[in-house]
Amino acid sequence: MQKIESHACCGGTQEVWSHRSHTLDCDMKFGLFLPPQAQDGPVPALYWLSGLTCTEQNFVTKAGVQRYAAEHGIVIVAPDTSPRGDDVADADGYDLGKGAGFYVNATQSPWSAHYRMYDYVVDELPALVEAHFPITSARAISGHSMGGHGALVAALRNPGRYRSVSAFSPIVAPSQVPWGEKAFSAYLGDDRGAWKQYDATSLVKSTTEKLPLLVDQGEADEFLATQLKPQLLVDACAAAGHPLDLRMRPGYDHSYYFIASFVGEHIAHHARALRA
Amino acid sequence: MQKIESHACCGGTQEVWSHRSHTLDCDMKFGLFLPPQAQDGPVPALYWLSGLTCTEQNFVTKAGVQRYAAEHGIVIVAPDTSPRGDDVADADGYDLGKGAGFYVNATQSPWSAHYRMYDYVVDELPALVEAHFPITSARAISGHSMGGHGALVAALRNPGRYRSVSAFSPIVAPSQVPWGEKAFSAYLGDDRGAWKQYDATSLVKSTTEKLPLLVDQGEADEFLATQLKPQLLVDACAAAGHPLDLRMRPGYDHSYYFIASFVGEHIAHHARALRA
């Protein structure tokens, strides 16, 4: 592991690390914010999953999250959104291949050689950072858009692994929208039965833990009606009796200005669970 | 004038506008954050001047300033750092030409055709936004690095025009450091007497208004010893009896992580003056 950036920020340190991922079989970067409280001993961590086209940089440079993480004593771990490198398969377009890992374990060629972002964010990365940094095993997870999908799936599939989960503008039903159908067809193949393990609206039916879902969604989001469809999650949670706090925000779009506006509320939500 | 971006943010609106500048004889963009209070009538404005290589985007996407501006009811006006366009002179290197206007009125060819950023930020832009938006003539000014220099110069040269001034990591003595010597030689010529009107350490000797200077400076700033030299401002203010609050910040560097860490204190400083 190599530290490639380090900046004092809000009393703590914003770092970027590079490491060899055995899960993804490539070099990966992740952002790491260590709050001032981490100087006195291990603290809980929030794992943040970014959206299409993003890297480990977007959330840590644009969301203004550090002041809230410093206030509550929470580490922020922000991985990249896909495997990287010259020998990693890619595709034309922003919604498949690099920058578009969709947090699944690909089973189809050529993607299966490297695209195992589900195992990376759920297993390898937490084990790595908990071993090397002052980070406890009290975990929260959140994300935006494709990363909101990833956060919901990671939490719903792993009861007990996360104390709390939230999402901004998530793709709640990837099996039913163009972004998800394109990515899942490529990464998982045409058997839609295999898609259910990565679809929050399917997973709420079977999860054994009723971990409340906190979701913020802008009403002026340009992808609301075509790709995000929050009503599908409302309906699935109602049918399953799964707790959902969906906050529709008039006027807000899909950008980081939306995330920056409400990330403080999400950090407070996670802090309550992580510090309980 | 044309609105080219608009995003709900922190209860207000983050916009980007394009307009034809008669001062610069080219099209220019500026960022404009309107806090929620602006819906009820005109509010004061903080003019933010960015540093080398920046555009109107950097401060509004990376500083996390909107939540503080919304809290205090202050508009943020964030211009670009130089004239732009295919017919605007440029140079190799990041520290001269486009992205490096240094907030001066150039007198030397080829720069004098467009590089009049001093007049643009002091006169044209405030007149424009005060005429078109709910913005009062209560003004504050701040900036980073080259823009910190610009903010100090604008305030020191125009008694009564700004209620308050602050700077992050400013170039306090451009006449005495490589960045400033290169830019001033090109834009203003070799007569160093003409440089004094754009050098804060000279201007504090002659200004008729003792407007307090608030300056934040990271001690781990990679440009501290070569380009910034805050002690020159300390000495000049002491000799002139000019009030200076210089806050040296151990561990902080020259990045936006530094600005994001302390911008809330600067906005509170300006709010006290603007609301007095």
JSON list of N, CA, C and O in Angstrom, two decimals, chain A residues 32-56:
[
{"chain": "A", "resi": 32, "resn": "LEU", "atom": "N", "xyz": [-9.41, 8.24, 1.82]},
{"chain": "A", "resi": 32, "resn": "LEU", "atom": "CA", "xyz": [-9.53, 7.91, 3.24]},
{"chain": "A", "resi": 32, "resn": "LEU", "atom": "C", "xyz": [-9.48, 9.20, 4.03]},
{"chain": "A", "resi": 32, "resn": "LEU", "atom": "O", "xyz": [-8.45, 9.88, 4.02]},
{"chain": "A", "resi": 33, "resn": "PHE", "atom": "N", "xyz": [-10.58, 9.55, 4.69]},
{"chain": "A", "resi": 33, "resn": "PHE", "atom": "CA", "xyz": [-10.55, 10.68, 5.60]},
{"chain": "A", "resi": 33, "resn": "PHE", "atom": "C", "xyz": [-10.48, 10.17, 7.02]},
{"chain": "A", "resi": 33, "resn": "PHE", "atom": "O", "xyz": [-11.35, 9.42, 7.47]},
{"chain": "A", "resi": 34, "resn": "LEU", "atom": "N", "xyz": [-9.41, 10.58, 7.72]},
{"chain": "A", "resi": 34, "resn": "LEU", "atom": "CA", "xyz": [-9.24, 10.21, 9.12]},
{"chain": "A", "resi": 34, "resn": "LEU", "atom": "C", "xyz": [-9.60, 11.43, 9.97]},
{"chain": "A", "resi": 34, "resn": "LEU", "atom": "O", "xyz": [-8.91, 12.46, 9.89]},
{"chain": "A", "resi": 35, "resn": "PRO", "atom": "N", "xyz": [-10.66, 11.35, 10.77]},
{"chain": "A", "resi": 35, "resn": "PRO", "atom": "CA", "xyz": [-11.05, 12.50, 11.59]},
{"chain": "A", "resi": 35, "resn": "PRO", "atom": "C", "xyz": [-10.07, 12.67, 12.75]},
{"chain": "A", "resi": 35, "resn": "PRO", "atom": "O", "xyz": [-9.29, 11.76, 13.05]},
{"chain": "A", "resi": 36, "resn": "PRO", "atom": "N", "xyz": [-10.11, 13.82, 13.40]},
{"chain": "A", "resi": 36, "resn": "PRO", "atom": "CA", "xyz": [-9.16, 14.04, 14.51]},
{"chain": "A", "resi": 36, "resn": "PRO", "atom": "C", "xyz": [-9.27, 12.99, 15.60]},
{"chain": "A", "resi": 36, "resn": "PRO", "atom": "O", "xyz": [-8.26, 12.63, 16.22]},
{"chain": "A", "resi": 37, "resn": "GLN", "atom": "N", "xyz": [-10.46, 12.44, 15.84]},
{"chain": "A", "resi": 37, "resn": "GLN", "atom": "CA", "xyz": [-10.65, 11.44, 16.89]},
{"chain": "A", "resi": 37, "resn": "GLN", "atom": "C", "xyz": [-9.84, 10.17, 16.64]},
{"chain": "A", "resi": 37, "resn": "GLN", "atom": "O", "xyz": [-9.55, 9.42, 17.58]},
{"chain": "A", "resi": 38, "resn": "ALA", "atom": "N", "xyz": [-9.48, 9.90, 15.38]},
{"chain": "A", "resi": 38, "resn": "ALA", "atom": "CA", "xyz": [-8.72, 8.68, 15.06]},
{"chain": "A", "resi": 38, "resn": "ALA", "atom": "C", "xyz": [-7.29, 8.74, 15.60]},
{"chain": "A", "resi": 38, "resn": "ALA", "atom": "O", "xyz": [-6.61, 7.71, 15.66]},
{"chain": "A", "resi": 39, "resn": "GLN", "atom": "N", "xyz": [-6.84, 9.93, 16.01]},
{"chain": "A", "resi": 39, "resn": "GLN", "atom": "CA", "xyz": [-5.51, 10.02, 16.63]},
{"chain": "A", "resi": 39, "resn": "GLN", "atom": "C", "xyz": [-5.50, 9.40, 18.03]},
{"chain": "A", "resi": 39, "resn": "GLN", "atom": "O", "xyz": [-4.43, 9.08, 18.56]},
{"chain": "A", "resi": 40, "resn": "ASP", "atom": "N", "xyz": [-6.69, 9.23, 18.62]},
{"chain": "A", "resi": 40, "resn": "ASP", "atom": "CA", "xyz": [-6.77, 8.69, 19.98]},
{"chain": "A", "resi": 40, "resn": "ASP", "atom": "C", "xyz": [-7.20, 7.24, 20.02]},
{"chain": "A", "resi": 40, "resn": "ASP", "atom": "O", "xyz": [-7.36, 6.66, 21.11]},
{"chain": "A", "resi": 41, "resn": "GLY", "atom": "N", "xyz": [-7.44, 6.63, 18.85]},
{"chain": "A", "resi": 41, "resn": "GLY", "atom": "CA", "xyz": [-7.85, 5.24, 18.83]},
{"chain": "A", "resi": 41, "resn": "GLY", "atom": "C", "xyz": [-8.84, 4.98, 17.73]},
{"chain": "A", "resi": 41, "resn": "GLY", "atom": "O", "xyz": [-9.29, 5.91, 17.07]},
{"chain": "A", "resi": 42, "resn": "PRO", "atom": "N", "xyz": [-9.16, 3.69, 17.50]},
{"chain": "A", "resi": 42, "resn": "PRO", "atom": "CA", "xyz": [-10.02, 3.32, 16.37]},
{"chain": "A", "resi": 42, "resn": "PRO", "atom": "C", "xyz": [-11.41, 3.94, 16.45]},
{"chain": "A", "resi": 42, "resn": "PRO", "atom": "O", "xyz": [-11.99, 4.05, 17.54]},
{"chain": "A", "resi": 43, "resn": "VAL", "atom": "N", "xyz": [-11.93, 4.32, 15.30]},
{"chain": "A", "resi": 43, "resn": "VAL", "atom": "CA", "xyz": [-13.27, 4.91, 15.18]},
{"chain": "A", "resi": 43, "resn": "VAL", "atom": "C", "xyz": [-14.02, 4.19, 14.07]},
{"chain": "A", "resi": 43, "resn": "VAL", "atom": "O", "xyz": [-13.42, 3.52, 13.23]},
{"chain": "A", "resi": 44, "resn": "PRO", "atom": "N", "xyz": [-15.35, 4.32, 14.05]},
{"chain": "A", "resi": 44, "resn": "PRO", "atom": "CA", "xyz": [-16.15, 3.65, 13.00]},
{"chain": "A", "resi": 44, "resn": "PRO", "atom": "C", "xyz": [-15.91, 4.27, 11.62]},
{"chain": "A", "resi": 44, "resn": "PRO", "atom": "O", "xyz": [-15.38, 5.38, 11.51]},
{"chain": "A", "resi": 45, "resn": "ALA", "atom": "N", "xyz": [-16.34, 3.56, 10.59]},
{"chain": "A", "resi": 45, "resn": "ALA", "atom": "CA", "xyz": [-16.14, 4.02, 9.22]},
{"chain": "A", "resi": 45, "resn": "ALA", "atom": "C", "xyz": [-17.43, 4.00, 8.41]},
{"chain": "A", "resi": 45, "resn": "ALA", "atom": "O", "xyz": [-18.25, 3.09, 8.55]},
{"chain": "A", "resi": 46, "resn": "LEU", "atom": "N", "xyz": [-17.55, 5.02, 7.56]},
{"chain": "A", "resi": 46, "resn": "LEU", "atom": "CA", "xyz": [-18.59, 5.02, 6.53]},
{"chain": "A", "resi": 46, "resn": "LEU", "atom": "C", "xyz": [-17.94, 4.72, 5.19]},
{"chain": "A", "resi": 46, "resn": "LEU", "atom": "O", "xyz": [-16.99, 5.38, 4.79]},
{"chain": "A", "resi": 47, "resn": "TYR", "atom": "N", "xyz": [-18.46, 3.70, 4.50]},
{"chain": "A", "resi": 47, "resn": "TYR", "atom": "CA", "xyz": [-18.00, 3.36, 3.15]},
{"chain": "A", "resi": 47, "resn": "TYR", "atom": "C", "xyz": [-18.91, 4.07, 2.17]},
{"chain": "A", "resi": 47, "resn": "TYR", "atom": "O", "xyz": [-20.13, 3.92, 2.24]},
{"chain": "A", "resi": 48, "resn": "TRP", "atom": "N", "xyz": [-18.30, 4.85, 1.28]},
{"chain": "A", "resi": 48, "resn": "TRP", "atom": "CA", "xyz": [-19.06, 5.64, 0.30]},
{"chain": "A", "resi": 48, "resn": "TRP", "atom": "C", "xyz": [-18.80, 5.09, -1.10]},
{"chain": "A", "resi": 48, "resn": "TRP", "atom": "O", "xyz": [-17.65, 5.00, -1.53]},
{"chain": "A", "resi": 49, "resn": "LEU", "atom": "N", "xyz": [-19.87, 4.76, -1.81]},
{"chain": "A", "resi": 49, "resn": "LEU", "atom": "CA", "xyz": [-19.77, 4.23, -3.18]},
{"chain": "A", "resi": 49, "resn": "LEU", "atom": "C", "xyz": [-20.25, 5.29, -4.16]},
{"chain": "A", "resi": 49, "resn": "LEU", "atom": "O", "xyz": [-21.41, 5.72, -4.09]},
{"chain": "A", "resi": 50, "resn": "SER", "atom": "N", "xyz": [-19.39, 5.68, -5.08]},
{"chain": "A", "resi": 50, "resn": "SER", "atom": "CA", "xyz": [-19.71, 6.75, -6.01]},
{"chain": "A", "resi": 50, "resn": "SER", "atom": "C", "xyz": [-20.45, 6.24, -7.24]},
{"chain": "A", "resi": 50, "resn": "SER", "atom": "O", "xyz": [-20.59, 5.03, -7.44]},
{"chain": "A", "resi": 51, "resn": "GLY", "atom": "N", "xyz": [-20.89, 7.18, -8.06]},
{"chain": "A", "resi": 51, "resn": "GLY", "atom": "CA", "xyz": [-21.72, 6.87, -9.22]},
{"chain": "A", "resi": 51, "resn": "GLY", "atom": "C", "xyz": [-20.93, 6.77, -10.51]},
{"chain": "A", "resi": 51, "resn": "GLY", "atom": "O", "xyz": [-19.69, 6.85, -10.53]},
{"chain": "A", "resi": 52, "resn": "LEU", "atom": "N", "xyz": [-21.66, 6.60, -11.60]},
{"chain": "A", "resi": 52, "resn": "LEU", "atom": "CA", "xyz": [-21.08, 6.45, -12.93]},
{"chain": "A", "resi": 52, "resn": "LEU", "atom": "C", "xyz": [-20.08, 7.55, -13.24]},
{"chain": "A", "resi": 52, "resn": "LEU", "atom": "O", "xyz": [-20.34, 8.72, -12.97]},
{"chain": "A", "resi": 53, "resn": "THR", "atom": "N", "xyz": [-18.99, 7.21, -13.85]},
{"chain": "A", "resi": 53, "resn": "THR", "atom": "CA", "xyz": [-17.90, 8.09, -14.31]},
{"chain": "A", "resi": 53, "resn": "THR", "atom": "C", "xyz": [-16.98, 8.55, -13.17]},
{"chain": "A", "resi": 53, "resn": "THR", "atom": "O", "xyz": [-15.93, 9.14, -13.44]},
{"chain": "A", "resi": 54, "resn": "CYS", "atom": "N", "xyz": [-17.34, 8.28, -11.93]},
{"chain": "A", "resi": 54, "resn": "CYS", "atom": "CA", "xyz": [-16.54, 8.80, -10.81]},
{"chain": "A", "resi": 54, "resn": "CYS", "atom": "C", "xyz": [-15.31, 7.94, -10.55]},
{"chain": "A", "resi": 54, "resn": "CYS", "atom": "O", "xyz": [-15.21, 6.78, -10.96]},
{"chain": "A", "resi": 55, "resn": "THR", "atom": "N", "xyz": [-14.38, 8.55, -9.81]},
{"chain": "A", "resi": 55, "resn": "THR", "atom": "CA", "xyz": [-13.23, 7.85, -9.26]},
{"chain": "A", "resi": 55, "resn": "THR", "atom": "C", "xyz": [-13.27, 8.01, -7.73]},
{"chain": "A", "resi": 55, "resn": "THR", "atom": "O", "xyz": [-14.28, 8.46, -7.18]},
{"chain": "A", "resi": 56, "resn": "GLU", "atom": "N", "xyz": [-12.16, 7.69, -7.08]},
{"chain": "A", "resi": 56, "resn": "GLU", "atom": "CA", "xyz": [-12.07, 7.89, -5.64]},
{"chain": "A", "resi": 56, "resn": "GLU", "atom": "C", "xyz": [-12.06, 9.38, -5.26]},
{"chain": "A", "resi": 56, "resn": "GLU", "atom": "O", "xyz": [-12.17, 9.72, -4.09]}
]
